[in-house]
Amino acid sequence: MEIEQTALPGIGLKHEFTTQSGRRIAVVSHRTGRRDVVVYDRHDPDRACETVKLNDEEADALAELLGAPRIVQRLNDLHREVEGLVSVQLPIGEGSPYAGRPMGQARARTRTGASIVAVVRAGQVHASPSPDFGLAAGDVVVVVGSPESTAAVADILVRG
Amino acid sequence: MHTATIFIELGGIVLALGVLGALALRAGISPIPLYLLAGLAFGKGGILPLATSEDFVAVGAELGVVLLLLTLGLEYNADELVASLRGNARGGLVDLVLNAAPGAVVALLLGWGPVAAVAMAGVTYATSSGITAKVLSDLGWIGNRETPVVLSLLVFEDLTMAMYLPILTAILAGVSLAGGAVTVAIALGAVSVVLVAALRFGRFIEAFVASPNSEVLLLKVVGLALAVAGVAQQLQVSAAVGAFLVGIALSGELAHEARALLMPLRDLFAAVFFVFFGLQTDPGSILPMAGIAAVLAVVSMVTKLATGAYAARRAGVARAGQARAGIALIPRGEFNIVIAGLAVAAGAHPDLGPLAAGYVLILAAFGPLAARLVQPLITLVARRA
């Protein structure tokens, strides 16, 4: 996939590409932080037929929504590439002793050697959570390590 | 007592501008033509001539020009200017030749002489980057493929202005041919020195101006711009260019912040500037010029359409986009009036002001309107093709 970058003097930058189905889309990055998502007209590919203006916050939210499944997918790709390394997604159940407690209290890495690399909550990925990140029932914890160590983390999350 | 009258008059003017601005907003047109009309109404020969506040308005107008060009300079950084010069020199030259010619030719045909011809060339040449940027944003054209071409042409025009204004000021000063050449040389030398300094030592200027406190930043930027503008004026380079160069020298985060702080100030004084130009123009003198202004406006529309089409085609944009590029370039506004203002102040030709006023009135109002009206038509044609 080729992304074309164009300078817009006085405004900012434009990145555009064509999807596999033949639609052209672009993101205009204004210097002010505003982001426009632009969809081009099928019949007049030079014209933006739809422009959605996003402020900083909205742009961040959209990026996160688009990026969330990708992070998990990338992790899966990663463990396929590295022999002996797996990433597993462990749900925090209602009965987990760590639901409602900071993640650091599980001392997962110290006890097992595996790392919690992300927490997925309501479709949003919180990458590299800090030890004081509060876990809640319904979260999915992404753990990377050896098959044994990740199994040990699963055990800790269920039984403490 | 005197202050009271000035306040009442000024308040009346600014309030009227506010109401007019609201009307323009509702109608979806640029407020500039309405400001000009307001100036005509308040000025000599108008419906409601004002007298006491004219001195203050005159200074306010000068400030407006300085702030207009300062904020314009802040929009660009030096790299963009250089890149634009490299990539679009050909389109820029076509723009210059096609659009400066109508003004110059008309001035010569009317027998106003070469000095007025140079001024009128500037009046018809420059697109209003302010109005055009607004049209692009309002109509959702920013993402369009022809838009980078349009923006580059605007950058090219602004750079040309930085060279043109000092030349015009020198010519208007009316010195002898040899003396004129020396003045022009000094002016261009000064511009080049400041431009090079801005390109190479911009960060020192930024380091001096930068402040986490917005009050300090505002004072430093405005102070620096006014001081440089004053020195530029002394060197016959025109205050506007000095302010423009200060704007260019500042870039990055600092420039955004400064721009955000300056915007309200600029809007206020720029409006005063348009009123002042209107004040100086006798509405009665526009009527005899109206026919010529209309013809000139039509010719200018055609030449800008041709310019846009040429530049967009070079960038590989299809027909519809070429038409949009041309339409986006039609609006004239602030700089055309700045140029006419300089010429009028120097006493170029008594009819130049009225002609420029009529011309800008038409194109500032009609440009954005044309873009709005023609957009669906272009889309339809593109769909058929």
Coordinates of C-alpha atoms in Angstrom, one line a residue:
Chain A
M1 CA 0.0 0.0 0.0
E2 CA 1.4 3.3 -1.0
I3 CA 0.6 6.5 1.0
E4 CA 1.1 9.7 -0.8
Q5 CA 2.1 12.8 1.2
T6 CA 1.4 16.3 0.0
A7 CA 2.3 19.6 1.7
L8 CA -0.5 22.1 2.0
P9 CA 1.3 25.4 2.5
G10 CA -0.2 27.4 5.3
I11 CA -2.5 24.6 6.4
G12 CA -0.5 21.4 7.1
L13 CA -0.1 18.0 5.5
K14 CA -2.2 15.6 3.5
H15 CA -1.7 11.8 3.4
E16 CA -3.8 9.8 0.9
F17 CA -4.1 6.3 -0.5
T18 CA -6.4 4.2 -2.5
T19 CA -8.1 1.2 -0.9
Q20 CA -8.2 -2.2 -2.5
S21 CA -11.8 -1.6 -3.6
G22 CA -10.7 1.5 -5.4
R23 CA -11.8 4.3 -3.1
R24 CA -9.4 7.1 -2.4
I25 CA -9.2 8.4 1.2
A26 CA -7.0 11.0 2.8
V27 CA -6.3 12.5 6.2
V28 CA -5.5 16.3 6.2
S29 CA -3.5 17.2 9.3
H30 CA -4.0 20.8 10.1
R31 CA -1.2 22.5 12.0
T32 CA -3.8 23.5 14.6
G33 CA -4.3 19.8 15.5
R34 CA -7.5 19.5 13.6
R35 CA -7.7 16.4 11.4
D36 CA -10.0 16.0 8.4
V37 CA -10.9 12.5 7.2
V38 CA -11.5 13.0 3.5
V39 CA -13.3 10.5 1.1
Y40 CA -12.9 11.2 -2.6
D41 CA -15.7 11.2 -5.2
R42 CA -15.8 8.0 -7.4
H43 CA -16.5 10.0 -10.5
D44 CA -14.2 12.9 -9.8
P45 CA -11.3 11.5 -8.0
D46 CA -9.8 14.9 -7.5
R47 CA -12.7 16.1 -5.4
A48 CA -13.3 15.4 -1.7
C49 CA -17.0 14.4 -1.6
E50 CA -17.0 14.0 2.1
T51 CA -14.9 15.8 4.7
V52 CA -15.3 14.9 8.3
K53 CA -13.6 17.5 10.7
L54 CA -12.2 16.0 13.9
N55 CA -10.7 17.9 16.8
D56 CA -7.6 16.6 18.6
E57 CA -9.7 14.4 21.0
E58 CA -12.0 12.9 18.3
A59 CA -9.0 12.2 16.1
D60 CA -7.3 10.4 18.9
A61 CA -10.4 8.4 19.7
L62 CA -10.8 7.4 16.0
A63 CA -7.1 6.4 15.8
E64 CA -7.4 4.2 18.8
L65 CA -10.6 2.5 17.5
L66 CA -8.9 1.8 14.2
G67 CA -5.6 0.8 15.9
A68 CA -7.0 -1.5 18.7
P69 CA -7.5 -4.7 16.7
R70 CA -4.3 -4.1 14.9
I71 CA -2.3 -4.1 18.1
V72 CA -3.6 -7.5 19.2
Q73 CA -3.1 -8.8 15.6
R74 CA 0.5 -7.5 15.6
L75 CA 1.1 -9.3 18.9
N76 CA -0.2 -12.5 17.4
D77 CA 2.1 -12.0 14.4
L78 CA 4.9 -11.4 16.8
H79 CA 4.5 -14.6 18.7
R80 CA 4.3 -16.6 15.4
E81 CA 7.6 -15.0 14.4
V82 CA 9.5 -15.7 17.6
E83 CA 9.9 -19.3 18.6
G84 CA 8.9 -20.1 22.2
L85 CA 7.1 -16.7 22.7
V86 CA 3.4 -16.6 23.0
S87 CA 0.9 -13.8 23.6
V88 CA -2.4 -14.8 25.3
Q89 CA -5.5 -12.8 26.0
L90 CA -6.7 -13.5 29.5
P91 CA -10.2 -12.2 30.6
I92 CA -10.6 -10.8 34.1
G93 CA -13.6 -12.6 35.5
E94 CA -16.0 -11.3 38.1
G95 CA -14.4 -13.6 40.7
S96 CA -10.8 -12.6 39.9
P97 CA -9.0 -11.4 43.1
Y98 CA -7.5 -8.6 41.0
A99 CA -10.8 -7.1 39.7
G100 CA -10.9 -3.7 41.2
R101 CA -7.2 -3.7 42.3
P102 CA -4.1 -2.1 40.7
M103 CA -2.4 -4.4 38.2
G104 CA 0.9 -4.1 40.0
Q105 CA -0.4 -6.0 43.0
A106 CA -0.5 -9.2 41.0
R107 CA 3.3 -8.9 40.7
A108 CA 2.9 -11.0 37.5
R109 CA 6.4 -10.4 36.0
T110 CA 8.3 -10.9 39.3
R111 CA 6.5 -14.2 39.9
T112 CA 6.3 -15.7 36.4
G113 CA 8.7 -13.8 34.1
A114 CA 5.8 -13.0 31.6
S115 CA 4.8 -9.4 30.9
I116 CA 1.4 -7.8 30.8
V117 CA 1.8 -5.7 27.6
A118 CA -1.7 -4.3 27.2
V119 CA -5.2 -4.2 28.7
V120 CA -8.2 -4.2 26.4
R121 CA -11.2 -2.5 27.9
A122 CA -14.5 -1.9 26.0
G123 CA -12.7 -2.2 22.7
Q124 CA -10.0 0.2 23.6
V125 CA -6.4 -0.9 24.0
H126 CA -4.4 0.5 26.9
A127 CA -0.9 -0.3 25.8
S128 CA 1.9 -0.8 28.3
P129 CA -0.2 -0.2 31.4
S130 CA 1.6 1.0 34.5
P131 CA 1.6 -1.0 37.7
D132 CA -1.0 1.3 39.2
F133 CA -3.4 0.7 36.3
G134 CA -6.6 -0.5 38.0
L135 CA -8.0 -3.8 36.6
A136 CA -11.7 -4.4 36.4
A137 CA -14.0 -7.3 35.7
G138 CA -14.5 -7.6 31.9
D139 CA -11.0 -6.4 31.0
V140 CA -8.9 -8.5 28.8
V141 CA -5.2 -8.7 29.8
V142 CA -2.7 -9.3 27.0
V143 CA 0.3 -11.2 28.3
V144 CA 3.5 -12.1 26.4
G145 CA 6.0 -14.7 27.6
S146 CA 6.8 -18.4 27.4
P147 CA 3.9 -20.9 27.3
E148 CA 4.6 -21.9 30.9
S149 CA 5.0 -18.4 32.3
T150 CA 1.8 -17.1 30.5
A151 CA -0.1 -20.1 31.9
A152 CA 1.2 -19.1 35.4
V153 CA -0.2 -15.6 34.9
A154 CA -3.5 -17.0 33.9
D155 CA -3.5 -19.0 37.1
I156 CA -2.6 -15.9 39.2
L157 CA -5.4 -13.8 37.7
V158 CA -7.9 -16.5 38.5
R159 CA -6.7 -17.6 41.9
G160 CA -4.4 -14.9 43.2
Chain B
M1 CA -15.4 66.3 25.2
H2 CA -13.3 65.5 22.1
T3 CA -12.5 62.0 23.3
A4 CA -16.2 61.4 23.9
T5 CA -17.0 62.2 20.3
I6 CA -14.2 60.0 19.0
F7 CA -15.4 57.1 21.1
I8 CA -19.0 57.5 20.0
E9 CA -17.9 57.7 16.3
L10 CA -15.5 54.8 16.6
G11 CA -18.0 52.7 18.5
G12 CA -20.6 53.4 15.9
I13 CA -18.2 52.4 13.1
V14 CA -17.0 49.2 14.7
L15 CA -20.5 48.3 15.8
A16 CA -21.8 48.8 12.3
L17 CA -19.0 46.6 11.0
G18 CA -20.0 43.9 13.5
V19 CA -23.6 44.0 12.2
L20 CA -22.4 43.9 8.6
G21 CA -20.1 41.0 9.4
A22 CA -23.0 39.0 10.8
L23 CA -25.0 39.7 7.7
A24 CA -22.1 38.6 5.5
L25 CA -21.8 35.4 7.6
R26 CA -25.4 34.6 7.1
A27 CA -25.3 35.2 3.4
G28 CA -22.1 33.2 3.1
I29 CA -20.0 35.9 1.5
S30 CA -16.9 37.7 2.5
P31 CA -17.5 40.8 4.7
I32 CA -14.8 42.8 2.9
P33 CA -17.1 44.3 0.3
L34 CA -19.5 45.3 3.1
Y35 CA -16.7 47.0 5.0
L36 CA -15.8 48.9 1.9
L37 CA -19.4 50.0 1.5
A38 CA -19.5 51.1 5.1
G39 CA -16.4 53.2 4.5
L40 CA -18.1 54.8 1.5
A41 CA -21.1 55.6 3.5
F42 CA -19.2 57.2 6.4
G43 CA -16.7 59.1 4.2
K44 CA -16.8 62.3 2.3
G45 CA -19.7 62.4 0.0
G46 CA -21.3 59.6 1.9
I47 CA -24.6 59.4 3.8
L48 CA -23.1 60.0 7.2
P49 CA -19.7 61.7 7.0
L50 CA -17.5 61.4 10.1
A51 CA -14.9 64.0 10.8
T52 CA -13.5 63.9 14.3
S53 CA -12.1 60.3 14.3
E54 CA -10.5 60.4 10.9
D55 CA -6.9 60.7 12.3
F56 CA -7.4 57.8 14.6
V57 CA -8.9 55.7 11.9
A58 CA -6.0 56.5 9.6
V59 CA -3.5 55.2 12.2
G60 CA -5.7 52.2 12.8
A61 CA -5.8 51.5 9.1
E62 CA -2.0 51.5 9.0
L63 CA -1.9 49.1 11.9
G64 CA -4.4 46.9 10.0
V65 CA -2.0 46.6 7.1
V66 CA 0.9 45.7 9.3
L67 CA -1.1 43.1 11.2
L68 CA -2.6 41.7 7.9
L69 CA 0.9 41.1 6.5
L70 CA 2.4 39.9 9.8
T71 CA -0.2 37.2 10.2
L72 CA 0.1 36.3 6.6
G73 CA 3.9 35.8 7.1
L74 CA 3.2 33.7 10.2
E75 CA 1.2 31.3 8.1
Y76 CA 4.3 30.3 6.1
N77 CA 7.7 29.1 7.1
A78 CA 10.8 29.7 5.1
D79 CA 11.1 26.1 3.9
E80 CA 7.6 26.2 2.4
L81 CA 8.4 29.4 0.6
V82 CA 11.6 28.0 -0.9
A83 CA 9.9 24.7 -1.9
S84 CA 7.0 26.5 -3.4
L85 CA 9.3 28.7 -5.5
R86 CA 11.1 25.7 -6.8
G87 CA 8.1 23.6 -7.7
N88 CA 5.7 26.2 -9.0
A89 CA 7.8 28.9 -10.6
R90 CA 6.2 28.2 -14.0
G91 CA 2.6 28.4 -12.8
G92 CA 3.5 31.4 -10.7
L93 CA 4.9 33.3 -13.7
V94 CA 1.8 32.5 -15.8
D95 CA -0.3 33.8 -12.9
L96 CA 1.8 37.0 -12.7
V97 CA 1.8 37.7 -16.4
L98 CA -1.9 36.8 -17.1
N99 CA -3.3 38.7 -14.2
A100 CA -1.0 41.7 -13.8
A101 CA -1.5 42.5 -17.5
P102 CA -5.2 43.5 -17.4
G103 CA -4.7 46.1 -14.7
A104 CA -1.6 47.6 -16.4
V105 CA -3.3 47.7 -19.8
V106 CA -6.4 49.4 -18.5
A107 CA -4.3 52.0 -16.7
L108 CA -2.3 52.7 -19.9
L109 CA -5.4 52.8 -22.1
L110 CA -7.0 55.4 -19.7
G111 CA -3.8 57.4 -20.1
W112 CA -2.9 57.3 -16.4
G113 CA 0.8 56.8 -17.1
P114 CA 3.3 54.1 -16.2
V115 CA 3.3 54.6 -12.4
A116 CA -0.5 54.0 -12.1
A117 CA -0.1 51.1 -14.5
V118 CA 2.4 49.4 -12.1
A119 CA 0.0 50.0 -9.2
M120 CA -3.1 48.7 -11.2
A121 CA -1.0 45.6 -12.3
G122 CA -0.7 44.8 -8.6
V123 CA -4.4 45.5 -8.0
T124 CA -5.5 42.9 -10.6
Y125 CA -2.7 40.4 -9.9
A126 CA -3.0 39.3 -6.3
T127 CA -5.7 36.8 -5.2
S128 CA -7.0 37.3 -1.7
S129 CA -5.4 34.5 0.2
G130 CA -7.7 35.2 3.1
I131 CA -10.9 34.9 1.1
T132 CA -9.6 31.9 -0.9
A133 CA -8.5 30.0 2.2
K134 CA -12.0 30.5 3.6
V135 CA -13.7 29.4 0.4
L136 CA -11.5 26.2 0.3
S137 CA -12.4 25.5 3.9
D138 CA -16.1 26.4 3.7
L139 CA -16.7 24.3 0.6
G140 CA -14.7 21.3 1.9
W141 CA -12.1 21.7 -0.9
I142 CA -9.1 21.4 1.3
G143 CA -8.7 17.8 0.6
N144 CA -9.1 18.2 -3.1
R145 CA -6.2 17.3 -5.4
E146 CA -6.0 20.8 -7.0
T147 CA -5.8 22.5 -3.6
P148 CA -2.0 22.2 -3.1
V149 CA -1.6 23.9 -6.5
V150 CA -3.9 26.7 -5.4
L151 CA -2.1 27.2 -2.1
S152 CA 1.3 27.1 -3.8
L153 CA 0.2 29.8 -6.2
L154 CA -0.9 31.9 -3.2
V155 CA 2.5 31.4 -1.6
F156 CA 4.1 32.4 -4.8
E157 CA 2.0 35.6 -5.0
D158 CA 2.8 36.5 -1.5
L159 CA 6.5 36.2 -2.2
T160 CA 6.1 38.3 -5.3
M161 CA 4.3 40.9 -3.2
A162 CA 7.3 41.1 -0.9
M163 CA 9.3 42.0 -3.9
Y164 CA 6.7 44.1 -5.6
L165 CA 5.6 46.4 -2.7
P166 CA 9.0 48.0 -2.2
I167 CA 9.4 48.5 -5.9
L168 CA 5.9 50.1 -6.0
T169 CA 6.7 52.3 -3.0
A170 CA 9.9 53.5 -4.6
I171 CA 8.1 54.3 -7.9
L172 CA 5.3 56.0 -6.2
A173 CA 7.8 58.2 -4.3
G174 CA 8.2 59.7 -7.7
V175 CA 12.0 60.2 -7.7
S176 CA 13.9 60.7 -11.0
L177 CA 14.8 57.6 -13.1
A178 CA 18.3 57.3 -11.7
G179 CA 17.2 58.1 -8.2
G180 CA 14.4 55.6 -8.6
A181 CA 16.7 52.9 -9.7
V182 CA 18.8 53.5 -6.6
T183 CA 15.8 53.4 -4.3
V184 CA 14.5 50.2 -5.9
A185 CA 18.0 48.7 -5.5
I186 CA 18.1 49.7 -1.8
A187 CA 14.6 48.3 -1.3
L188 CA 15.3 45.0 -2.9
G189 CA 18.6 44.7 -1.1
A190 CA 16.9 45.3 2.2
V191 CA 14.2 42.7 1.4
S192 CA 16.9 40.1 0.4
V193 CA 19.0 40.7 3.5
V194 CA 16.0 40.3 5.8
L195 CA 14.7 37.3 3.9
V196 CA 18.1 35.6 4.1
A197 CA 18.4 36.6 7.8
A198 CA 15.0 35.1 8.4
L199 CA 15.9 31.9 6.6
R200 CA 19.2 31.4 8.4
F201 CA 18.8 33.1 11.7
G202 CA 15.1 32.7 12.2
R203 CA 15.7 30.6 15.3
F204 CA 17.6 33.4 17.1
I205 CA 14.7 35.7 16.5
E206 CA 12.3 32.9 17.7
A207 CA 14.5 32.4 20.8
F208 CA 14.2 36.2 21.5
V209 CA 10.5 36.3 21.0
A210 CA 9.5 33.0 22.6
S211 CA 7.7 33.2 25.9
P212 CA 5.4 30.8 27.8
N213 CA 3.3 33.8 28.7
S214 CA 0.9 34.8 26.0
E215 CA 0.9 38.5 27.1
V216 CA 4.7 38.7 26.8
L217 CA 4.6 36.9 23.5
L218 CA 2.0 39.2 22.1
L219 CA 3.9 42.3 23.1
K220 CA 7.1 41.1 21.7
V221 CA 5.7 40.0 18.4
V222 CA 3.7 43.2 17.8
G223 CA 6.6 45.3 19.1
L224 CA 9.1 43.7 16.8
A225 CA 6.7 43.8 13.8
L226 CA 6.0 47.5 14.3
A227 CA 9.6 48.4 14.8
V228 CA 10.7 46.5 11.7
A229 CA 7.8 47.9 9.8
G230 CA 8.9 51.4 10.8
V231 CA 12.5 50.9 9.8
A232 CA 11.3 49.3 6.5
Q233 CA 9.2 52.4 5.8
Q234 CA 12.2 54.6 6.4
L235 CA 14.2 52.6 3.9
Q236 CA 11.3 53.1 1.4
V237 CA 10.5 49.4 1.5
S238 CA 7.0 49.8 2.8
A239 CA 5.9 48.9 6.4
A240 CA 3.8 46.1 5.1
V241 CA 6.8 44.2 3.7
G242 CA 8.7 44.6 7.0
A243 CA 5.9 43.1 8.9
F244 CA 5.5 40.2 6.4
L245 CA 9.2 39.4 6.8
V246 CA 8.9 39.4 10.6
G247 CA 6.1 36.9 10.2
I248 CA 8.2 34.7 7.9
A249 CA 11.1 34.7 10.3
L250 CA 8.9 33.2 13.0
S251 CA 7.8 29.6 12.5
G252 CA 6.6 26.4 14.1
E253 CA 4.7 26.3 17.4
L254 CA 5.6 29.9 18.2
A255 CA 4.1 31.1 14.9
H256 CA 0.8 29.3 15.6
E257 CA 0.6 30.7 19.1
A258 CA 1.4 34.2 17.9
R259 CA -1.2 33.9 15.1
A260 CA -3.9 32.8 17.5
L261 CA -3.1 35.8 19.7
L262 CA -3.0 38.2 16.9
M263 CA -6.1 37.1 15.0
P264 CA -8.7 39.2 17.0
L265 CA -6.4 42.2 16.9
R266 CA -5.9 41.8 13.1
D267 CA -9.6 41.3 12.4
L268 CA -10.4 44.6 14.2
F269 CA -7.8 46.7 12.6
A270 CA -8.1 45.1 9.1
A271 CA -11.8 46.0 9.2
V272 CA -10.8 49.6 10.2
F273 CA -8.4 49.5 7.2
F274 CA -11.2 48.7 4.7
V275 CA -13.4 51.4 6.2
F276 CA -10.6 53.9 5.9
F277 CA -10.1 53.1 2.3
G278 CA -13.8 53.5 1.8
L279 CA -13.7 56.8 3.7
Q280 CA -11.1 58.2 1.4
T281 CA -13.1 57.3 -1.7
D282 CA -16.0 59.5 -2.8
P283 CA -18.9 57.2 -3.6
G284 CA -19.9 59.5 -6.4
S285 CA -16.5 58.9 -8.1
I286 CA -17.1 55.1 -8.3
L287 CA -20.1 55.3 -10.5
P288 CA -18.2 56.7 -13.6
M289 CA -15.7 53.9 -13.0
A290 CA -18.2 51.2 -12.5
G291 CA -18.3 50.1 -16.1
I292 CA -14.6 49.8 -16.4
A293 CA -14.4 48.0 -13.0
A294 CA -17.0 45.5 -14.2
V295 CA -15.2 44.8 -17.5
L296 CA -11.9 44.5 -15.6
A297 CA -13.4 42.1 -13.1
V298 CA -14.8 39.9 -15.9
V299 CA -11.4 39.8 -17.7
S300 CA -9.7 39.0 -14.4
M301 CA -12.0 36.2 -13.8
V302 CA -11.2 34.7 -17.2
T303 CA -7.4 35.1 -16.6
K304 CA -7.6 33.6 -13.2
L305 CA -9.6 30.6 -14.5
A306 CA -6.9 30.2 -17.2
T307 CA -4.2 30.4 -14.6
G308 CA -5.8 27.8 -12.3
A309 CA -6.5 25.5 -15.2
Y310 CA -2.9 25.7 -16.4
A311 CA -1.4 25.1 -13.0
A312 CA -3.8 22.3 -12.1
R313 CA -3.3 20.6 -15.4
R314 CA 0.4 20.6 -14.9
A315 CA -0.2 18.8 -11.6
G316 CA -2.2 16.1 -13.4
V317 CA -5.6 17.2 -12.2
A318 CA -8.6 16.5 -14.4
R319 CA -11.0 19.0 -15.9
A320 CA -13.3 19.6 -13.0
G321 CA -10.4 20.2 -10.6
Q322 CA -8.9 22.6 -13.1
A323 CA -12.1 24.6 -13.1
R324 CA -12.2 24.6 -9.3
A325 CA -8.6 25.8 -9.1
G326 CA -9.5 28.7 -11.3
I327 CA -12.6 29.6 -9.4
A328 CA -10.8 29.5 -6.1
L329 CA -8.3 32.0 -7.3
I330 CA -10.9 34.6 -8.3
P331 CA -11.5 36.5 -5.0
R332 CA -9.6 39.8 -4.6
G333 CA -9.5 41.6 -1.3
E334 CA -7.1 42.9 1.2
F335 CA -3.9 43.2 -0.8
N336 CA -5.5 44.7 -3.8
I337 CA -6.8 47.4 -1.5
V338 CA -3.5 47.7 0.3
I339 CA -1.8 48.4 -3.1
A340 CA -4.5 50.8 -4.2
G341 CA -4.2 52.5 -0.8
L342 CA -0.5 53.0 -1.2
A343 CA -1.1 54.4 -4.7
V344 CA -3.9 56.8 -3.5
A345 CA -1.8 58.0 -0.6
A346 CA 1.0 58.8 -3.0
G347 CA -1.4 60.7 -5.3
A348 CA -1.1 58.3 -8.3
H349 CA -4.3 59.1 -10.2
P350 CA -7.6 60.4 -8.7
D351 CA -9.6 57.7 -10.4
L352 CA -7.4 54.8 -9.3
G353 CA -9.0 54.5 -5.8
P354 CA -12.6 54.4 -7.1
L355 CA -11.7 51.9 -9.8
A356 CA -9.9 49.6 -7.4
A357 CA -12.7 49.9 -4.9
G358 CA -15.3 49.0 -7.5
Y359 CA -13.2 46.2 -8.8
V360 CA -12.5 44.6 -5.4
L361 CA -16.2 45.1 -4.4
I362 CA -17.2 42.9 -7.3
L363 CA -14.6 40.2 -7.0
A364 CA -14.5 40.0 -3.2
A365 CA -18.3 39.5 -3.3
F366 CA -18.6 37.4 -6.4
G367 CA -15.6 35.1 -6.0
P368 CA -16.8 33.1 -3.1
L369 CA -20.4 33.2 -4.4
A370 CA -19.3 31.9 -7.8
A371 CA -17.4 29.0 -6.1
R372 CA -20.5 28.1 -4.2
L373 CA -22.9 28.3 -7.2
V374 CA -20.6 26.5 -9.6
Q375 CA -19.6 23.6 -7.3
P376 CA -22.8 21.5 -8.1
L377 CA -22.5 22.2 -11.8
I378 CA -18.9 21.1 -11.9
T379 CA -19.7 17.9 -10.0
L380 CA -22.6 17.2 -12.4
V381 CA -20.4 17.6 -15.4
A382 CA -17.7 15.5 -13.9
R383 CA -20.2 12.7 -13.2
R384 CA -21.5 12.8 -16.8
A385 CA -18.0 12.6 -18.3

